[in-house]
PDB file of C-alpha atoms and ligand atoms in Angstrom:
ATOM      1  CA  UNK A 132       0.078  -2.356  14.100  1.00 98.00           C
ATOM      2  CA  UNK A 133       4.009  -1.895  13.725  1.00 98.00           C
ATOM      3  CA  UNK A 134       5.274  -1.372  10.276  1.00 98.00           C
ATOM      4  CA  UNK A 135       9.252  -1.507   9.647  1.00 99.00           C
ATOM      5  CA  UNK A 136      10.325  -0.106   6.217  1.00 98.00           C
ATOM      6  CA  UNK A 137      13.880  -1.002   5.026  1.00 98.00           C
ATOM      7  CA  UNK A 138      14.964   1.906   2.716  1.00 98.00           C
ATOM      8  CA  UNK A 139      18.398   3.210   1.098  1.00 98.00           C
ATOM      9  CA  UNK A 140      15.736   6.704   0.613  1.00 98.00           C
ATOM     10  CA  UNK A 141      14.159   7.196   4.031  1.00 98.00           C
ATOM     11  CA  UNK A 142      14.180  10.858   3.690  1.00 97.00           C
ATOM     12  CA  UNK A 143      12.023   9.896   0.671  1.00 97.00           C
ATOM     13  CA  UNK A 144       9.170   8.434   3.029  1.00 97.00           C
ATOM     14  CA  UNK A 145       9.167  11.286   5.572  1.00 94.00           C
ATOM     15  CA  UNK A 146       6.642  13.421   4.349  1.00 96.00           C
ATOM     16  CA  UNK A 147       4.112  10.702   3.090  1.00 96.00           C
ATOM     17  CA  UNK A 148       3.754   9.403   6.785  1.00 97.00           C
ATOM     18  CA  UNK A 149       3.235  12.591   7.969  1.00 97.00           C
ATOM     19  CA  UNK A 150       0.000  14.031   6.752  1.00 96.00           C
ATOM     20  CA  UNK A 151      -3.779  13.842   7.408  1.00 94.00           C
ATOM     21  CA  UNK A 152      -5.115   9.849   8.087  1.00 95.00           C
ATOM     22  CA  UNK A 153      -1.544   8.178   8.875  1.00 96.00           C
ATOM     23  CA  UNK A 154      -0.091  11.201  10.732  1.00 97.00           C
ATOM     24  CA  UNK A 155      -3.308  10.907  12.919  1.00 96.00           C
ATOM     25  CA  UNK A 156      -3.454   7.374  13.250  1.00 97.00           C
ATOM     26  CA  UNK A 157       0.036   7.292  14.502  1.00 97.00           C
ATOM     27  CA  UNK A 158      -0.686   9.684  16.729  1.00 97.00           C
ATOM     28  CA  UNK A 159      -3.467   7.787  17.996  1.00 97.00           C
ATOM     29  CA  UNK A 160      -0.969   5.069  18.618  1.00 98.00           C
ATOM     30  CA  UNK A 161      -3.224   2.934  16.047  1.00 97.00           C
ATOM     31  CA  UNK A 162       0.296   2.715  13.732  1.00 98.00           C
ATOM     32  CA  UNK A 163       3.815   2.701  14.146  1.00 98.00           C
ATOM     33  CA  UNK A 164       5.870   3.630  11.091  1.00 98.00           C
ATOM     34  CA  UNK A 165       9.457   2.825  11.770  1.00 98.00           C
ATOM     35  CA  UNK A 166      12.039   3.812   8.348  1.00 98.00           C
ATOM     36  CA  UNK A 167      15.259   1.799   8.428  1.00 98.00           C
ATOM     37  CA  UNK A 168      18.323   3.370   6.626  1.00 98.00           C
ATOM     38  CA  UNK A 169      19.708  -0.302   4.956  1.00 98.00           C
ATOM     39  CA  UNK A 170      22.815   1.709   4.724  1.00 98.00           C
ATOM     40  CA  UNK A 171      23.159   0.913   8.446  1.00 98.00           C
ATOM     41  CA  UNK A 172      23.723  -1.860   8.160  1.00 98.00           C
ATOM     42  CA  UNK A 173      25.959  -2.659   5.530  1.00 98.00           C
ATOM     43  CA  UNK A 174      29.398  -3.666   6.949  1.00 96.00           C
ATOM     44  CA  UNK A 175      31.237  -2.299   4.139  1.00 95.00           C
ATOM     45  CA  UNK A 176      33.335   0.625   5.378  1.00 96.00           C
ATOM     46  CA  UNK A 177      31.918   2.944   2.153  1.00 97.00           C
ATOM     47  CA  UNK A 178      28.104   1.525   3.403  1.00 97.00           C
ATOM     48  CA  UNK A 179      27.973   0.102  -0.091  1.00 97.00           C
ATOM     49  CA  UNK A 180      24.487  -1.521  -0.493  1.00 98.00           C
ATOM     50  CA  UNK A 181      24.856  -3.043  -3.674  1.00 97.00           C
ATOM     51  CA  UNK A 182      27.112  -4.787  -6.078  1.00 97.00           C
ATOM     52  CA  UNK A 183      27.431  -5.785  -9.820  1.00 97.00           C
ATOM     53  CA  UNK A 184      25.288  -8.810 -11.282  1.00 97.00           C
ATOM     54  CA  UNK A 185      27.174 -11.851 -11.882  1.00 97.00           C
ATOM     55  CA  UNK A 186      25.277 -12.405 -14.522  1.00 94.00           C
ATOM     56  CA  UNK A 187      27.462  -9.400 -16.064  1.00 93.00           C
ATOM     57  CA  UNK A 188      23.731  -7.742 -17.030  1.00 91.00           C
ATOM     58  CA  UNK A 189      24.064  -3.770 -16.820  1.00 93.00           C
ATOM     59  CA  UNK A 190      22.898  -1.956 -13.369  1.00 95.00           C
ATOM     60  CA  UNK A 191      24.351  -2.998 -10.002  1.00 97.00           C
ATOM     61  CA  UNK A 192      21.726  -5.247  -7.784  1.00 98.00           C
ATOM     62  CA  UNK A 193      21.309  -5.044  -4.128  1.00 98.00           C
ATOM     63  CA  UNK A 194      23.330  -7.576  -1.888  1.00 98.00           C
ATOM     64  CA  UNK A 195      21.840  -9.469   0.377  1.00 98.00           C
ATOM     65  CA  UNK A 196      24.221  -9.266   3.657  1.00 98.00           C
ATOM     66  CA  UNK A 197      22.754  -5.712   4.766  1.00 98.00           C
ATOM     67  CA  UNK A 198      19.669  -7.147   3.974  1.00 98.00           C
ATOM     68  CA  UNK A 199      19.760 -10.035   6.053  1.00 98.00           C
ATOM     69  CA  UNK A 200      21.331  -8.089   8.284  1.00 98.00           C
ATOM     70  CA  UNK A 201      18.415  -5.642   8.930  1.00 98.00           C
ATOM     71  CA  UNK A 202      16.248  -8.828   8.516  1.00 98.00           C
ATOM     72  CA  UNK A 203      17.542 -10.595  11.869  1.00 98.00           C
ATOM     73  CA  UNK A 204      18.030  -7.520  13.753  1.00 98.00           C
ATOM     74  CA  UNK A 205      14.438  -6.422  13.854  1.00 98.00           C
ATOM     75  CA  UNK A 206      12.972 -10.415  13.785  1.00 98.00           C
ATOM     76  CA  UNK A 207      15.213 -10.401  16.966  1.00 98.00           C
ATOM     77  CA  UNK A 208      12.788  -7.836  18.247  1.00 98.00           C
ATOM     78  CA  UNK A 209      10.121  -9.051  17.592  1.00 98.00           C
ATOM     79  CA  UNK A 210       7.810 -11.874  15.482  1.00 98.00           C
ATOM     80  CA  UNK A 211       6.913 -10.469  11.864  1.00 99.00           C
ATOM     81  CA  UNK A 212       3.508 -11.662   9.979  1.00 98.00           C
ATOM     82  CA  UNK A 213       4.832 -10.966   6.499  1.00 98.00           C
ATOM     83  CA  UNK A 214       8.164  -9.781   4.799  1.00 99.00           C
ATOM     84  CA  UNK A 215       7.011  -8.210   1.871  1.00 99.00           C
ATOM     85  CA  UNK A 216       9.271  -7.366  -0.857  1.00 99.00           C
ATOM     86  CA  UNK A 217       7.942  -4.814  -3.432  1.00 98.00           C
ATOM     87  CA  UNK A 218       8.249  -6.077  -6.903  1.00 98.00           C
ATOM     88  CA  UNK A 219       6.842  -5.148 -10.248  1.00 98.00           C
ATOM     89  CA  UNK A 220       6.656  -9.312 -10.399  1.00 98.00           C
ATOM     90  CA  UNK A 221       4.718  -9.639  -7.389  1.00 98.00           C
ATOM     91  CA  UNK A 222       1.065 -10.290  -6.604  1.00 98.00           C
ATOM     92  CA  UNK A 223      -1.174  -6.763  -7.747  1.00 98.00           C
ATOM     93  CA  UNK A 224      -1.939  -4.968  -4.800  1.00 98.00           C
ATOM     94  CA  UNK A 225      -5.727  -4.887  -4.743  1.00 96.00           C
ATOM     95  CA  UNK A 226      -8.146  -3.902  -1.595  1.00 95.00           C
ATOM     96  CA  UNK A 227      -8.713  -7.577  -0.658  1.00 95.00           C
ATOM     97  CA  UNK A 228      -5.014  -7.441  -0.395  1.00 97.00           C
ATOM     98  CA  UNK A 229      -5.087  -4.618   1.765  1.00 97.00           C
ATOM     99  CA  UNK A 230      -7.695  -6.010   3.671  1.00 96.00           C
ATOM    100  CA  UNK A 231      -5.534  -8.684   4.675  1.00 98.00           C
ATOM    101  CA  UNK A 232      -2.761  -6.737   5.679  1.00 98.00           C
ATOM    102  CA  UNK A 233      -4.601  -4.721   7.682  1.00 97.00           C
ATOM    103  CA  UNK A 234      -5.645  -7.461  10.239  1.00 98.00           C
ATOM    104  CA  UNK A 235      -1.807  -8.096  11.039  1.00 98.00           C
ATOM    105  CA  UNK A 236       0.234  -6.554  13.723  1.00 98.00           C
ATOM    106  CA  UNK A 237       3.865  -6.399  12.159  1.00 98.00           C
ATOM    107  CA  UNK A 238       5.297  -5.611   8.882  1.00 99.00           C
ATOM    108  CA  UNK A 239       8.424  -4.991   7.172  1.00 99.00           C
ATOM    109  CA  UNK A 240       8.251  -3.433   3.709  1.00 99.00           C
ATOM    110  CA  UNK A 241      11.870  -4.200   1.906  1.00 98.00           C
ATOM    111  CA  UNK A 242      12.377  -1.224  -0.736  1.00 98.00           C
ATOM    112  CA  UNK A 243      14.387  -2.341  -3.973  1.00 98.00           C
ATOM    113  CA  UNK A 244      16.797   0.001  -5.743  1.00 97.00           C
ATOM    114  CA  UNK A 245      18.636  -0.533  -9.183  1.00 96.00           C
ATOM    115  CA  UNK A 246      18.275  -3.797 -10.727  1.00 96.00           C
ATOM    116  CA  UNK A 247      16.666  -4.981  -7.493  1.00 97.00           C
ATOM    117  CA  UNK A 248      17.708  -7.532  -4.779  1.00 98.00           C
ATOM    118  CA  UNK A 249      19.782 -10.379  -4.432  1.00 98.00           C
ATOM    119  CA  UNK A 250      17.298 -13.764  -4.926  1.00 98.00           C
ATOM    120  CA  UNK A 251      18.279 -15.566  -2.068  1.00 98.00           C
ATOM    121  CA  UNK A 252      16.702 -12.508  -0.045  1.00 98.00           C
ATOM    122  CA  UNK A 253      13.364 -13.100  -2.087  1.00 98.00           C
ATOM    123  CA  UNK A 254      13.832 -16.566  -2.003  1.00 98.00           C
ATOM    124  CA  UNK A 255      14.366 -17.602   1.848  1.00 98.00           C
ATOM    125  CA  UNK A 256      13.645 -14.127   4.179  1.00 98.00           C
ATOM    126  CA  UNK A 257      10.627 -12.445   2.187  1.00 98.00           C
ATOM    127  CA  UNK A 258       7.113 -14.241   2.668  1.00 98.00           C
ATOM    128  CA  UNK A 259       5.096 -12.163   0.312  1.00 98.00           C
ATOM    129  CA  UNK A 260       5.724  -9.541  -2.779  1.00 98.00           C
ATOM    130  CA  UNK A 261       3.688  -7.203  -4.046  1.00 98.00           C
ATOM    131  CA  UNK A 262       3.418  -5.035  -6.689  1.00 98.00           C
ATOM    132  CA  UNK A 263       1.453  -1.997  -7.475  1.00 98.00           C
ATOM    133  CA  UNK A 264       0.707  -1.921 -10.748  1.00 98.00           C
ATOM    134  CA  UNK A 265       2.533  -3.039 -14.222  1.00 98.00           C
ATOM    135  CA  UNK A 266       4.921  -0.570 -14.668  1.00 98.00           C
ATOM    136  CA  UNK A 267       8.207  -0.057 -13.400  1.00 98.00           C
ATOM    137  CA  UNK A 268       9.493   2.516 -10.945  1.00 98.00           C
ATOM    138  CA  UNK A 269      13.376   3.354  -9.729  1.00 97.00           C
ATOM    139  CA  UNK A 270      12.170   2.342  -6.226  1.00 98.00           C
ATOM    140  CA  UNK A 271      10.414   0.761  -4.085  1.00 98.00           C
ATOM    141  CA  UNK A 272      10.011   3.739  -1.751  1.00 98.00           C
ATOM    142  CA  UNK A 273       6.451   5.148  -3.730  1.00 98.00           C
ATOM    143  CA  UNK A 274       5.317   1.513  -3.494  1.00 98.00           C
ATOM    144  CA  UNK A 275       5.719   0.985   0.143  1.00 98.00           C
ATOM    145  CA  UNK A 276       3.894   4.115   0.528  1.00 98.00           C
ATOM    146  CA  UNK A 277       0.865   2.896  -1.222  1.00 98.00           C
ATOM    147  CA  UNK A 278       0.745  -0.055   0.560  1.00 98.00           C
ATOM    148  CA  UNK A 279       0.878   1.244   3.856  1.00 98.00           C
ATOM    149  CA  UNK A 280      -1.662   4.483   2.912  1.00 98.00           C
ATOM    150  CA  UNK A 281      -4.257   1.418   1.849  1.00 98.00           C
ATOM    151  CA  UNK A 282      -3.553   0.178   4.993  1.00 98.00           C
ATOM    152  CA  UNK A 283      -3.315   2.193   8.105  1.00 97.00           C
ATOM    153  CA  UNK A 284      -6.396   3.824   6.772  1.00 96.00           C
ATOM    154  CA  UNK A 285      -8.036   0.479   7.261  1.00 96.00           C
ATOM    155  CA  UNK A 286      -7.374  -0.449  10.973  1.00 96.00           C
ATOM    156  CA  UNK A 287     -10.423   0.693  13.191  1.00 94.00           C
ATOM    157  CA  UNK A 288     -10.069   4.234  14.430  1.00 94.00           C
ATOM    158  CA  UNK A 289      -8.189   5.581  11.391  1.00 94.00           C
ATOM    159  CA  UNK A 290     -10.955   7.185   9.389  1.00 92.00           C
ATOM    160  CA  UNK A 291     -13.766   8.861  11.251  1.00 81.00           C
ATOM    161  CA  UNK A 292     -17.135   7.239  10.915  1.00 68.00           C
ATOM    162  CA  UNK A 293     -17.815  10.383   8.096  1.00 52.00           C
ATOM    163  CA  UNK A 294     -15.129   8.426   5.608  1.00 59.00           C
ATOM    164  CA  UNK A 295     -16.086   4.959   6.743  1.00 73.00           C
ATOM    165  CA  UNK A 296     -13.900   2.802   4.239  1.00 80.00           C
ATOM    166  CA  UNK A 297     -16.638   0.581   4.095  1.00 76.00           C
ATOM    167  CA  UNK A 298     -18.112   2.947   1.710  1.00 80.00           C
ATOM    168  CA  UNK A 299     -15.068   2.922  -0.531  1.00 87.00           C
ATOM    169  CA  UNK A 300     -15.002   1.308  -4.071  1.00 87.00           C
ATOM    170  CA  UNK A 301     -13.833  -2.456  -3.878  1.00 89.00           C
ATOM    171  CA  UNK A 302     -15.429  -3.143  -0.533  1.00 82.00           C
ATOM    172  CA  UNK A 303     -17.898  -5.521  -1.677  1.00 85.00           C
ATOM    173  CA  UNK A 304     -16.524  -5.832  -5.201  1.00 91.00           C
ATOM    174  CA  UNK A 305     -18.441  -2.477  -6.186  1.00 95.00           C
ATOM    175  CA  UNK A 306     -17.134   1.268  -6.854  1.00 96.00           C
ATOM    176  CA  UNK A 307     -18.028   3.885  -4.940  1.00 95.00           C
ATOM    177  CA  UNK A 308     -21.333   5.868  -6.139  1.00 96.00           C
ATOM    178  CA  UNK A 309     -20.316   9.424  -7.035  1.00 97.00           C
ATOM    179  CA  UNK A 310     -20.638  12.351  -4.643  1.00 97.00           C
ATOM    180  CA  UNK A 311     -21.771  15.841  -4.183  1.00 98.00           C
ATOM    181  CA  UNK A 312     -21.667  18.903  -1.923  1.00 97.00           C
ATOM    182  CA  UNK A 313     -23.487  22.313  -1.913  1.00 97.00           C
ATOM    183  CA  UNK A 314     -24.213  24.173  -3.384  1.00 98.00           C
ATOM    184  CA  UNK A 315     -26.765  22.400  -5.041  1.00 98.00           C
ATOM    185  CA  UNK A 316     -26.657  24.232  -7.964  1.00 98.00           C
ATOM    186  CA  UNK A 317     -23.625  25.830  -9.745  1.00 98.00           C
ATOM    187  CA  UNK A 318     -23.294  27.402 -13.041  1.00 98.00           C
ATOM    188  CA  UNK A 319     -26.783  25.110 -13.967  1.00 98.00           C
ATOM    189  CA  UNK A 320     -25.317  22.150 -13.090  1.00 98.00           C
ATOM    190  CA  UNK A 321     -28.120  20.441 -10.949  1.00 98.00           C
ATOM    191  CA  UNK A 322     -27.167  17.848  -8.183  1.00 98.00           C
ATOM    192  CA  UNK A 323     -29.675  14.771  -8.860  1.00 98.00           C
ATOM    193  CA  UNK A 324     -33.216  15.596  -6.859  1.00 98.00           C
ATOM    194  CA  UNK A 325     -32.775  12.407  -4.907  1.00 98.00           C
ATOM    195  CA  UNK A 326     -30.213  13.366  -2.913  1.00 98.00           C
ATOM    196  CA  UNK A 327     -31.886  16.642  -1.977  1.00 98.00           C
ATOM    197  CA  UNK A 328     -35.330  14.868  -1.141  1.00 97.00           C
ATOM    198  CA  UNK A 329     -34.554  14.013   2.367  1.00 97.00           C
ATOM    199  CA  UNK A 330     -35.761  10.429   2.137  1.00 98.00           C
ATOM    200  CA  UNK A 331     -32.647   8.142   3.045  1.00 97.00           C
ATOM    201  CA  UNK A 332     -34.192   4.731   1.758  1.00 98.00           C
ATOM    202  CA  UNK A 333     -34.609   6.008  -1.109  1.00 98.00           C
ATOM    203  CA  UNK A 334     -31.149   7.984  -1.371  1.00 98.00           C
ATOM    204  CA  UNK A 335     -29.533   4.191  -0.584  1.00 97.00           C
ATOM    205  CA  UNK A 336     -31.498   2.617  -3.126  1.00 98.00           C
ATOM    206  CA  UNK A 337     -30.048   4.941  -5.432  1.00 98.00           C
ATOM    207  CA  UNK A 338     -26.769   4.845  -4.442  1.00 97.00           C
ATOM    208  CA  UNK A 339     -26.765   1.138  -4.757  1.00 96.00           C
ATOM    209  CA  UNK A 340     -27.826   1.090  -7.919  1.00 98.00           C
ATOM    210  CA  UNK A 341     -25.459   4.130  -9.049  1.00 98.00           C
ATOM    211  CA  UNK A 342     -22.517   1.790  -7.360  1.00 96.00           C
ATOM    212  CA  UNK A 343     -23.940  -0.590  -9.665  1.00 97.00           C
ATOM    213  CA  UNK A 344     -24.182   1.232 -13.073  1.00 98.00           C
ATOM    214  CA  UNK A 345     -20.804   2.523 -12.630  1.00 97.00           C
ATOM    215  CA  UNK A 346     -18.760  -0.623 -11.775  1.00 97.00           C
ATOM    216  CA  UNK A 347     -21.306  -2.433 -14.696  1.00 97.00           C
ATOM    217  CA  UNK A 348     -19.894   0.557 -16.951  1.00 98.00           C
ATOM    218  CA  UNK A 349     -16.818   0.889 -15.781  1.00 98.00           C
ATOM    219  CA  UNK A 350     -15.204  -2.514 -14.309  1.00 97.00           C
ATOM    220  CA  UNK A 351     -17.488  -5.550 -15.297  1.00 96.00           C
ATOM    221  CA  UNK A 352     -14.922  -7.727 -14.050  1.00 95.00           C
ATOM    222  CA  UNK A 353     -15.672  -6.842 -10.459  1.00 94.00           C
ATOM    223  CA  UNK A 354     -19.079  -7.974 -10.360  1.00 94.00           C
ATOM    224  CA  UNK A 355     -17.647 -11.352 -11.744  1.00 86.00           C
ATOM    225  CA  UNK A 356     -15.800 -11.743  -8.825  1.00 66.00           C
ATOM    226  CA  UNK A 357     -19.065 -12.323  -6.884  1.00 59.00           C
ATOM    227  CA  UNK A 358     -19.342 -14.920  -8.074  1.00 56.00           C
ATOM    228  CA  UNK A 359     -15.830 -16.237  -7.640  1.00 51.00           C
ATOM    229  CA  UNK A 360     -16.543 -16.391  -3.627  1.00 46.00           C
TER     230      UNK A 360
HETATM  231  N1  SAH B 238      14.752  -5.067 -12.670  1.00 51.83           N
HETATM  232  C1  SAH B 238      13.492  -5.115 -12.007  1.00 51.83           C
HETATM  233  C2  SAH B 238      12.979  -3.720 -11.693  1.00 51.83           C
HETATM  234  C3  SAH B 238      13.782  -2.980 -10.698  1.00 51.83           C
HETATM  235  S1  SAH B 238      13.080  -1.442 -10.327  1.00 51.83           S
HETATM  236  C4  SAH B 238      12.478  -5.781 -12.919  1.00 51.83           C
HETATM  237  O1  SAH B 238      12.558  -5.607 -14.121  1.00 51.83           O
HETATM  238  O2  SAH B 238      11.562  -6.461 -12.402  1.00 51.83           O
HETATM  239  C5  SAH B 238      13.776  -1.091  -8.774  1.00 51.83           C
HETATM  240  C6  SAH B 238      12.905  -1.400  -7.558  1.00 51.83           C
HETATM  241  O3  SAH B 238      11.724  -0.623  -7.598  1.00 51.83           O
HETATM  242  C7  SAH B 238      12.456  -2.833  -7.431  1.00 51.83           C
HETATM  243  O4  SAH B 238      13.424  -3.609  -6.807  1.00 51.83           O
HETATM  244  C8  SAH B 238      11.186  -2.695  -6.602  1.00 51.83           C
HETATM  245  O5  SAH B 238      11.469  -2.713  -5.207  1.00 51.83           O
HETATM  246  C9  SAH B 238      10.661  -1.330  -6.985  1.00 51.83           C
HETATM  247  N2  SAH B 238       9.543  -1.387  -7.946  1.00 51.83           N
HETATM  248  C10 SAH B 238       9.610  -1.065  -9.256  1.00 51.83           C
HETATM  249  N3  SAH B 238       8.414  -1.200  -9.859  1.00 51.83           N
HETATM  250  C11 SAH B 238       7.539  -1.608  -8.914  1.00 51.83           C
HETATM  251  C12 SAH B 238       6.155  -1.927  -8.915  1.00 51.83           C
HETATM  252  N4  SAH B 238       5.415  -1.865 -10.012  1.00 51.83           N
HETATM  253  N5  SAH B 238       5.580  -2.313  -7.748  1.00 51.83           N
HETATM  254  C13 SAH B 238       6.317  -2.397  -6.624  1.00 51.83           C
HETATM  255  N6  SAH B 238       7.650  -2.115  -6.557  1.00 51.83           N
HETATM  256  C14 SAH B 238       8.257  -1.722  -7.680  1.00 51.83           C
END
């Protein structure tokens, strides 16, 4: 998988896609992570990105010939599965979501700055927005991050079979049961006996039904979803 992030911040990405399950991945050649300074691409002999709002609103907005610009030059390279823009008004980022992303082979992630971007970039080069959560950030930067951590993690060979993602909360509409390590007792707290009885039917059975309790307890709306499908 290829991902292309256009970014007025790139030195704000650096360090996220180089750690632990993405810096390995990459290595692994299982992900490509390629940031794209937007600034390169303005023709604007300052490198000016952005521009007041006509509609005289305060805060400047991001214009849409670098934009474009960086649009054509890597669909020239190349055929691209989704443009996503990230936008607090776009679709919630959710692990179906991230399911579906993960079974595509090239990305670009547009970053918004300011008051965001020009509408004809939403409305005629970007195929899908997302957003990742209902709150507003100055950037798009953390955003892209998120969405591409959900991802590459995702593709097969990222996670060794000891983190399967298949036993991650959301896969299968259910959160994850909760987990322990040694030593089996600290300070009198007690892991549960189960999990120290050595009988792995009856460990699943109880981790199912801990999975269960929890998302019952905690998100009710999941197990609705079941339903839904
Ligand atoms: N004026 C816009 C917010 C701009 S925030 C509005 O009210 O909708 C600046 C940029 O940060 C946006 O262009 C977007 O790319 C990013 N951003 C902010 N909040 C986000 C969120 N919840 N999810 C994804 N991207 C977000």
């Amino acid at each position: 998988m290829r991902i292309d992030i256009i970014t007025v911040l790139p030195e704000l990405l650096q360090s996220p896609f180089n750690h632990s399950i993405i810096k390995r991945a990459k290595e692994k050649g299982i992900v490509e992570i390629e940031l794209h300074n937007l600034r390169d691409y303005s023709n604007d002999k300052h490198k000016r990105v952005d521009d007041y709002a006509f509609s005289g609103d305060a805060g400047m907005v991001m214009t849409i010939e670098p934009l474009f610009n960086a649009i054509e030059h890597l669909k020239s390279q190349r055929k691209y599965d989704e443009i996503i823009y990230t936008s607090p008004d776009g679709q919630m980022l959710n692990q179906g979501k991230s399911n579906y992303l993960s079974t595509l082979n090239n990305l670009i992630i547009l970053c918004g700055h300011y008051k965001g971007i020009d509408q004809r970039v939403r409305d005629h080069l970007v195929t899908l927005e997302i957003s990742i959560g209902d709150y507003v950030l100055s950037g798009g930067e953390l955003a892209a991050a998120v969405i591409t951590d959900s991802v590459v993690r995702l593709l097969p060979g990222a996670l060794g079979d000891e983190t399967s993602a298949l036993t991650d909360s959301f896969q299968d509409n259910l959160l994850a049961p909760p987990v322990y390590s040694r030593p089996a007792e600290f300070n009198g707290w007690k892991v549960p006996d189960i999990l120290l009885s050595g009988n792995d039917a009856a460990i699943d059975k109880w981790k199912f039904e801990q999975s269960l309790e929890r998302t019952k307890r905690l998100r009710p709306e999941l197990l609705q979803d079941w339903g839904d499908e």
